[in-house]
Coordinates of C-alpha atoms in Angstrom, one line a residue:
X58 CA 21.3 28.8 -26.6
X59 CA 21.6 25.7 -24.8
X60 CA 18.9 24.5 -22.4
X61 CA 21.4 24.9 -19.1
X62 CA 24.8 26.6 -18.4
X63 CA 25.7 23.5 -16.4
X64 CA 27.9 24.3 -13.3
X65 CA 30.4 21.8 -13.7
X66 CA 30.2 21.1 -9.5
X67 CA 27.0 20.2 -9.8
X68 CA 27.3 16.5 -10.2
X69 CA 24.0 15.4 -8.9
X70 CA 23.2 11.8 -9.6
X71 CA 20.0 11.4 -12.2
X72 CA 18.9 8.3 -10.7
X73 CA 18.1 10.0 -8.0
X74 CA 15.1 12.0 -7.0
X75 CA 11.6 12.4 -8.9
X76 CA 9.7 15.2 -9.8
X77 CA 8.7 18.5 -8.3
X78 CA 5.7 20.3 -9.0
X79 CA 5.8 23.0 -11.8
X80 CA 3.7 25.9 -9.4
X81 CA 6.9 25.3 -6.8
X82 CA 9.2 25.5 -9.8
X83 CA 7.7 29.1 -10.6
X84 CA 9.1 30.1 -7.2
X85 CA 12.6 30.5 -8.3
X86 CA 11.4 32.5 -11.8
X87 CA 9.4 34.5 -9.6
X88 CA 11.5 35.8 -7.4
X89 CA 14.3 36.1 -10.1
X90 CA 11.8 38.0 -12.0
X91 CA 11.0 40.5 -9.1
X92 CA 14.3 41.0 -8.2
X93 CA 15.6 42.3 -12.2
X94 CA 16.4 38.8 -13.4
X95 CA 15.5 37.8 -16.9
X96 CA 14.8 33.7 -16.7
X97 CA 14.7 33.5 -20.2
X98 CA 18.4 34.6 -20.1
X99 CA 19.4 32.4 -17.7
X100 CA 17.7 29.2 -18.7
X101 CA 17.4 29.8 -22.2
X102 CA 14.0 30.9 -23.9
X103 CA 12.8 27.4 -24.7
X104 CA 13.2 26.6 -20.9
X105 CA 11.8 29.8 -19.4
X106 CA 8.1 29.5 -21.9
X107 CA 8.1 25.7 -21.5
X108 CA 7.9 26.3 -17.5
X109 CA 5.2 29.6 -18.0
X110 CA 3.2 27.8 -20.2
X111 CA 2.3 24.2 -18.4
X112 CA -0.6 23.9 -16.2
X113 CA -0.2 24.1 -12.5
X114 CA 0.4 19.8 -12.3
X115 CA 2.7 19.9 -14.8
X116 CA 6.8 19.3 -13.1
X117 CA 9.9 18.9 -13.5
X118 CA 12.7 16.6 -12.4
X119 CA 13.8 17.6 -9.2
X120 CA 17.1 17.3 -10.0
X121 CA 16.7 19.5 -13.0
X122 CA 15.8 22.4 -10.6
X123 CA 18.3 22.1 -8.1
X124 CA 20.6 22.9 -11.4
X125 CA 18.3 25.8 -12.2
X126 CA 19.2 27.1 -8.6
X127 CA 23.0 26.6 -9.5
X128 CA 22.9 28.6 -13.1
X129 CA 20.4 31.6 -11.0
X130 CA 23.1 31.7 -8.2
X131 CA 26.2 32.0 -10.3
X132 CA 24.3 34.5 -12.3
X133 CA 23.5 36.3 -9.4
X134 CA 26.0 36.0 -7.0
X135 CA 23.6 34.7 -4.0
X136 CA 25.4 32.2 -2.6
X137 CA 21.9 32.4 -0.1
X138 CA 19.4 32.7 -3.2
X139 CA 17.6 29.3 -2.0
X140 CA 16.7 30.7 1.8
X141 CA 15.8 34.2 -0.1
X142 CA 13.1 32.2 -2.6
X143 CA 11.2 30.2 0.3
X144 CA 11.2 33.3 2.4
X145 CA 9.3 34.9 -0.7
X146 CA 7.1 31.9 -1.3
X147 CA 2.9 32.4 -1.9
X148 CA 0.3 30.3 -1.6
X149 CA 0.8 29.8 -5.1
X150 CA 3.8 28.1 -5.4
X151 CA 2.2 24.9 -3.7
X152 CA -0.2 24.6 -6.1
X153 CA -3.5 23.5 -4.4
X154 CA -2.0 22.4 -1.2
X155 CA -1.4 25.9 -0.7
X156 CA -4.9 26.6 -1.0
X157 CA -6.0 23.5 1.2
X158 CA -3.2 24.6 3.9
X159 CA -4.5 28.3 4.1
X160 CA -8.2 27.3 4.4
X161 CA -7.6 24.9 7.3
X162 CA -8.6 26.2 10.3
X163 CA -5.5 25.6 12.7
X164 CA -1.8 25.3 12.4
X165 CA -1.7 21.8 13.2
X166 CA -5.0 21.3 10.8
X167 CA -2.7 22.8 8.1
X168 CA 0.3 20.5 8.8
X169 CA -1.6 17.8 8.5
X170 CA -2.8 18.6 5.1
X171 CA 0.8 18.8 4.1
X172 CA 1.4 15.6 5.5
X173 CA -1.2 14.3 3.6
X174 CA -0.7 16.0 0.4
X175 CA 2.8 16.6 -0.3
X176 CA 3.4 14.7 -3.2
X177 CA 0.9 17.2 -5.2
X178 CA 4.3 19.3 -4.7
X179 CA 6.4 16.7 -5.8
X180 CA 9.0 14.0 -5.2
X181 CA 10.8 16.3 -3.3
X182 CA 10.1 15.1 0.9
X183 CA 8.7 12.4 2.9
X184 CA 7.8 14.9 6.2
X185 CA 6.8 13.5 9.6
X186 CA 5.9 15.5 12.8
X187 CA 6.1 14.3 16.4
X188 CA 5.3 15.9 19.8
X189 CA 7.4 15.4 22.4
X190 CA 7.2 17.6 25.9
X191 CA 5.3 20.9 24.0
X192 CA 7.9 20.7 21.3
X193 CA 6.6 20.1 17.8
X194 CA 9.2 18.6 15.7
X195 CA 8.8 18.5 11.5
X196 CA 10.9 16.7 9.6
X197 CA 11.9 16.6 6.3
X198 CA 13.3 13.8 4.5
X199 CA 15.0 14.0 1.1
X200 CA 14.9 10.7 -1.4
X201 CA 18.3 12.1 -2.5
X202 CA 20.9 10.6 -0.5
X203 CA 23.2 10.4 1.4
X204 CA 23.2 14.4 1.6
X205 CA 20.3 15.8 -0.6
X206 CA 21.4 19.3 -2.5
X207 CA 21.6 22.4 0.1
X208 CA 19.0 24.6 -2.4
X209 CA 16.2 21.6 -2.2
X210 CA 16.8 22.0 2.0
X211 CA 17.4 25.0 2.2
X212 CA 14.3 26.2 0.0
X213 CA 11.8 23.9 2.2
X214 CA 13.1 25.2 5.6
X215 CA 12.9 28.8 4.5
X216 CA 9.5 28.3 3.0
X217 CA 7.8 26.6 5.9
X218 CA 9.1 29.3 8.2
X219 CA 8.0 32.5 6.0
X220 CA 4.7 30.5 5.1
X221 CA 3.8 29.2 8.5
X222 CA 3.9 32.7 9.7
X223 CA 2.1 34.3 7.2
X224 CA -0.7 31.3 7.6
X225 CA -1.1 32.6 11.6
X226 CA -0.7 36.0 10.6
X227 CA 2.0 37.3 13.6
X228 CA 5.9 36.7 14.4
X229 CA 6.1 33.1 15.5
X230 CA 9.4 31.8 15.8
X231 CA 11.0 28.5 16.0
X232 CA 12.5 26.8 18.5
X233 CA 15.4 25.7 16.0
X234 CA 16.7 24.9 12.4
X235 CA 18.3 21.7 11.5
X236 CA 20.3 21.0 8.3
X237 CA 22.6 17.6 7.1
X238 CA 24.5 19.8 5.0
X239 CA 27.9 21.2 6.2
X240 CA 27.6 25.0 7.4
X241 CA 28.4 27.8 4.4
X242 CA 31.1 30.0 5.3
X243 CA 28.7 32.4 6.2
X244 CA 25.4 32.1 8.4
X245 CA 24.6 35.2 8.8
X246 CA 21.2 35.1 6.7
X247 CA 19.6 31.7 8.2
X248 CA 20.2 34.0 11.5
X249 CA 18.4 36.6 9.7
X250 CA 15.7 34.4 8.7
X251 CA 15.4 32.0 11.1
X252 CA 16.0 33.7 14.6
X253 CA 16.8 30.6 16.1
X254 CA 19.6 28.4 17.0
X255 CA 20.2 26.7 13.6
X256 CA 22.1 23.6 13.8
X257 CA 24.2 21.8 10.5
X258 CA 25.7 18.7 9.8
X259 CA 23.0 17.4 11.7
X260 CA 21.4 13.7 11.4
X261 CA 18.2 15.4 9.9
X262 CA 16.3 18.3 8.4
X263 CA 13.9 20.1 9.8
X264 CA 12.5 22.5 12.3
X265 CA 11.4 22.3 15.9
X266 CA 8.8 24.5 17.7
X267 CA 6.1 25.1 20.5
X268 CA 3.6 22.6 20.5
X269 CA 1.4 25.6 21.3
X270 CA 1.6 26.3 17.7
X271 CA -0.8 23.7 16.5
X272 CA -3.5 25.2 17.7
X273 CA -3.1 28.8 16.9
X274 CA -6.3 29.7 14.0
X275 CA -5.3 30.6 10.8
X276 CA -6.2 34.1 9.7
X277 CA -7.8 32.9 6.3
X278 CA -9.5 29.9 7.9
X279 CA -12.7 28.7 6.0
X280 CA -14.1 25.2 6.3
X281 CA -16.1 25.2 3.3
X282 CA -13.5 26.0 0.9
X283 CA -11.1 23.8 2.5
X284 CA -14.1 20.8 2.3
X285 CA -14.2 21.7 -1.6
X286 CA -10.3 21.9 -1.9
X287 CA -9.6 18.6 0.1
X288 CA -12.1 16.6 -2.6
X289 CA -10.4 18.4 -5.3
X290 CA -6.2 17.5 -3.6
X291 CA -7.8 14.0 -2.8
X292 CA -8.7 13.4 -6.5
X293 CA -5.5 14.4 -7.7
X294 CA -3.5 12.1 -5.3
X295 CA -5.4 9.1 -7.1
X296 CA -4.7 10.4 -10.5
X297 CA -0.8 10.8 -9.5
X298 CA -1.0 7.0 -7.5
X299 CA -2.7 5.1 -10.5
X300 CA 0.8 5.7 -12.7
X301 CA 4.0 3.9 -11.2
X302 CA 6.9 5.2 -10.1
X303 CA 8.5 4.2 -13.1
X304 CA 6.0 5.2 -15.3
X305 CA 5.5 8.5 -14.2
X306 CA 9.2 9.8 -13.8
X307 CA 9.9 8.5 -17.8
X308 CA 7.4 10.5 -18.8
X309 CA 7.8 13.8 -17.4
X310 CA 11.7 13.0 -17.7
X311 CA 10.7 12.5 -21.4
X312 CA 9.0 15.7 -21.7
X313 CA 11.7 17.5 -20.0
X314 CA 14.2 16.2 -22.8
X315 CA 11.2 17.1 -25.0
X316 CA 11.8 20.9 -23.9
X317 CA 15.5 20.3 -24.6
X318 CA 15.5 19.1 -27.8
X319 CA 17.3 15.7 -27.2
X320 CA 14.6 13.2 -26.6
X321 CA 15.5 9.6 -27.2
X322 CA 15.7 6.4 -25.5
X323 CA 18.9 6.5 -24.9
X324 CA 19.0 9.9 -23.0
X325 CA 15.6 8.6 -20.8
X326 CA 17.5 5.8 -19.9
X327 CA 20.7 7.9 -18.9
X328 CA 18.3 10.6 -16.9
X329 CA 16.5 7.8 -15.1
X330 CA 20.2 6.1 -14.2
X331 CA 19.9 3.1 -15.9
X332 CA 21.3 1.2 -19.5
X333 CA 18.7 1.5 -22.1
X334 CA 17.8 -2.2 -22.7
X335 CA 17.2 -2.4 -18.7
X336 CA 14.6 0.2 -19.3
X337 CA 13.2 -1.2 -22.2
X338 CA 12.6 -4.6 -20.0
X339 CA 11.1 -2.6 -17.2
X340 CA 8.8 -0.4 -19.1
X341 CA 8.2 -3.7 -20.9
X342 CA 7.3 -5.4 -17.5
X343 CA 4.8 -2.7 -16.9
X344 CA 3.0 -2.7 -20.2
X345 CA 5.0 0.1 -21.3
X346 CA 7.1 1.2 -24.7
X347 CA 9.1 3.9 -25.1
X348 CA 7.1 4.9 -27.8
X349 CA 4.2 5.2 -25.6
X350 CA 5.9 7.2 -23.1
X351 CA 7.1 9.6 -25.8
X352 CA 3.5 9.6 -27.2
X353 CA 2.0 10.8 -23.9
X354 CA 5.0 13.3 -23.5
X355 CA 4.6 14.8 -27.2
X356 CA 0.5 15.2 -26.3
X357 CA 1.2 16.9 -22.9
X358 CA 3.4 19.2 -24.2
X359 CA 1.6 19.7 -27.6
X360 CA -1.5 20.8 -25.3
X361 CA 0.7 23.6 -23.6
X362 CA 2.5 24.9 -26.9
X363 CA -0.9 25.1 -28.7
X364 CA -2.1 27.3 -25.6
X365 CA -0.3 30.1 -26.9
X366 CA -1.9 31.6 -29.9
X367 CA 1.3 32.9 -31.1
X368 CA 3.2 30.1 -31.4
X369 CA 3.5 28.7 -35.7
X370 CA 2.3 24.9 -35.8
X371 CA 5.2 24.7 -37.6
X372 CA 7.0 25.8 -34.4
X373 CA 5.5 23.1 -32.6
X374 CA 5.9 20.4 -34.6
X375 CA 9.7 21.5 -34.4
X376 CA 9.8 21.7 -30.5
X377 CA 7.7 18.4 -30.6
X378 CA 10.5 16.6 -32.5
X379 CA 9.0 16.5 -36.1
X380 CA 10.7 17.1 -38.8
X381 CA 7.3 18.6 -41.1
X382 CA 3.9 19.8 -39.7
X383 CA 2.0 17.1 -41.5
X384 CA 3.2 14.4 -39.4
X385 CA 2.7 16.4 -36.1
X386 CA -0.7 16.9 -37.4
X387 CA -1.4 13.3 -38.3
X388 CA -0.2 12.6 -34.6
X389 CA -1.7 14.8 -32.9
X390 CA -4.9 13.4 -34.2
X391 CA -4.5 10.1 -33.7
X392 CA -4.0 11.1 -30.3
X393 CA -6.9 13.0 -30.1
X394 CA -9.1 12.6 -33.2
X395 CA -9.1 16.5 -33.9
X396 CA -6.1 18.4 -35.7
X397 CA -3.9 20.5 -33.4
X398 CA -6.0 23.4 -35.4
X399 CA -9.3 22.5 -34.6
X400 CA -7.7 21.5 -30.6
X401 CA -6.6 25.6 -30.6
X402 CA -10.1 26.7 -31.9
X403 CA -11.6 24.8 -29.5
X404 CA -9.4 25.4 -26.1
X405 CA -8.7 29.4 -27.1
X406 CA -9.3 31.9 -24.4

């Protein structure tokens, strides 16, 4: 089976966006999952265990995801299946922002920790919020231009309503919905959802409500958890700003092509937009190889395939791009200085 059933109208440019966190991925298999929906069907096997089995900062190209929306909603016939997965989101699916967001003690507390912390959900938003005459106004702004992909919007806006009011615990509407894309044919479920005026082809995304709001506790509030979670966010924002851009999107772009069976320089350089000998003199500029990027790549994903103890080290090697265990093996511990073996032994449940 192939890794995607591309929809062939979903030409989104691969030069575009970055990555988006795994945990935020899982809310589309979630909710595909609860509603009958086989991912492994959809996406393919190799796709659907590769997304189960990384750690909760592992990701994926953001533009790889908005396709996964496009295979679910032909497969399901939701042309609304991106507002139905952010009304279902948890906690979970924003990895430990969610966790820092539910501990904070206000709305406005909370917002600000999204502010702060976004990009531990990925590449997927710039937000801002103002205040202007009691109306709170958050925006969310797309890397992907001119018009970033309805699901990506249309996920956000859904998931920052449903979560927002499960955060204060009550029925808090907004004042309004803005989206850049052009209306569906039918708007019947952002009414649904939304309850608002809800506005499209607008000059922006986001939502707008009372600036009463940002003070409002937070039924889970606890300051001592959210102390402990803000060291623990703040620690992984330095670990995510001491890789470049560059640096960071090769190698998880690398590790995606891993997961498809297709990894070269070549097809890095297409993903990332760009001729392969420009990429060689930019990685080049930064201390960088491909080799190197496929290196860190291979151990990532080596570290998550050896997490299940039924997968063959033959298997890996095979998923990992070698050809025979023994030179996985002799890899793996130059990487590491154990065999992938003695790394299972000592990382086993």
């Amino acid at each position: 089976m192939t890794f995607l059933a591309m929809n062939p109208e979903s030409a989104y440019d691969a030069s575009q966006g970055g990555e988006v966190s795994i945990a935020y991925v899982r809310s589309l298999f979630d909710y595909l999952t609860d509603h009958g929906y086989s991912p492994a069907s959809l996406f393919g096997k190799r796709t659907a265990e590769s997304v189960e089995r990384q750690d909760a900062f592992g990701t994926l190209p953001v533009l790889e995801w908005a396709r996964l929306f496009d295979v679910a909603e032909a497969a399901t016939g939701d042309p609304n299946l991106a507002l139905h997965v952010g009304e279902a989101i948890k906690p979970r699916h924003f990895g430990i922002l969610g966790y820092v967001t539910m501990s904070c003690s206000t709305l406005g507390e909370a917002i600000d920790r999204l502010l702060r912390y976004e990009a531990l959900v990925g590449e997927l938003s710039h937000s801002e919020l103002r205040v202007d005459d009691g109306i709170a106004r958050l925006r969310w702004r797309s890397p992907i231009r001119p018009i970033p992909p309805r699901v990506l919007s249309e996920t956000a806006m859904a998931g920052w309503v449903s979560y927002g009011q499960w955060l204060l615990g009550g029925d808090y509407p907004a004042e309004e919905v803005s989206f850049e894309h052009a209306a569906p044919p039918d708007t019947r479920e952002h009414q649904r959802i939304f309850r608002c005026p809800v506005h499209f082809a607008a000059d922006h995304t986001g939502l707008a409500f009372p600036a009463e709001y940002l003070d409002r506790r937070l039924i889970q509030h606890d300051p001592a958890m959210r102390a402990l979670l803000d060291a623990q966010a703040e620690a992984r924002l330095r670990e995510l700003q001491r890789l470049s851009p560059l640096h960071r999107r090769a190698r998880e772009a690398t590790r995606t092509a891993l997961m498809q069976g297709r990894a070269s320089l070549a097809n890095l350089a297409r993903d990332l937009g760009m001729a392969p000998r420009t990429l060689e003199r930019r990685l080049h500029a930064e201390g960088l190889s491909y080799r190197r990027i496929l290196d860190e790549a291979r151990l990532n994903y080596a570290r998550d395939l050896l997490g299940d103890p039924e997968a063959r080290l033959s298997e890996v090697a095979l998923l990992l791009g070698y050809s025979e265990q023994s030179a996985f093996t002799r890899a793996f511990r130059r990487w590491t200085g154990m065999t992938p073996a003695r790394y299972r032994d000592g990382h086993g449940d």
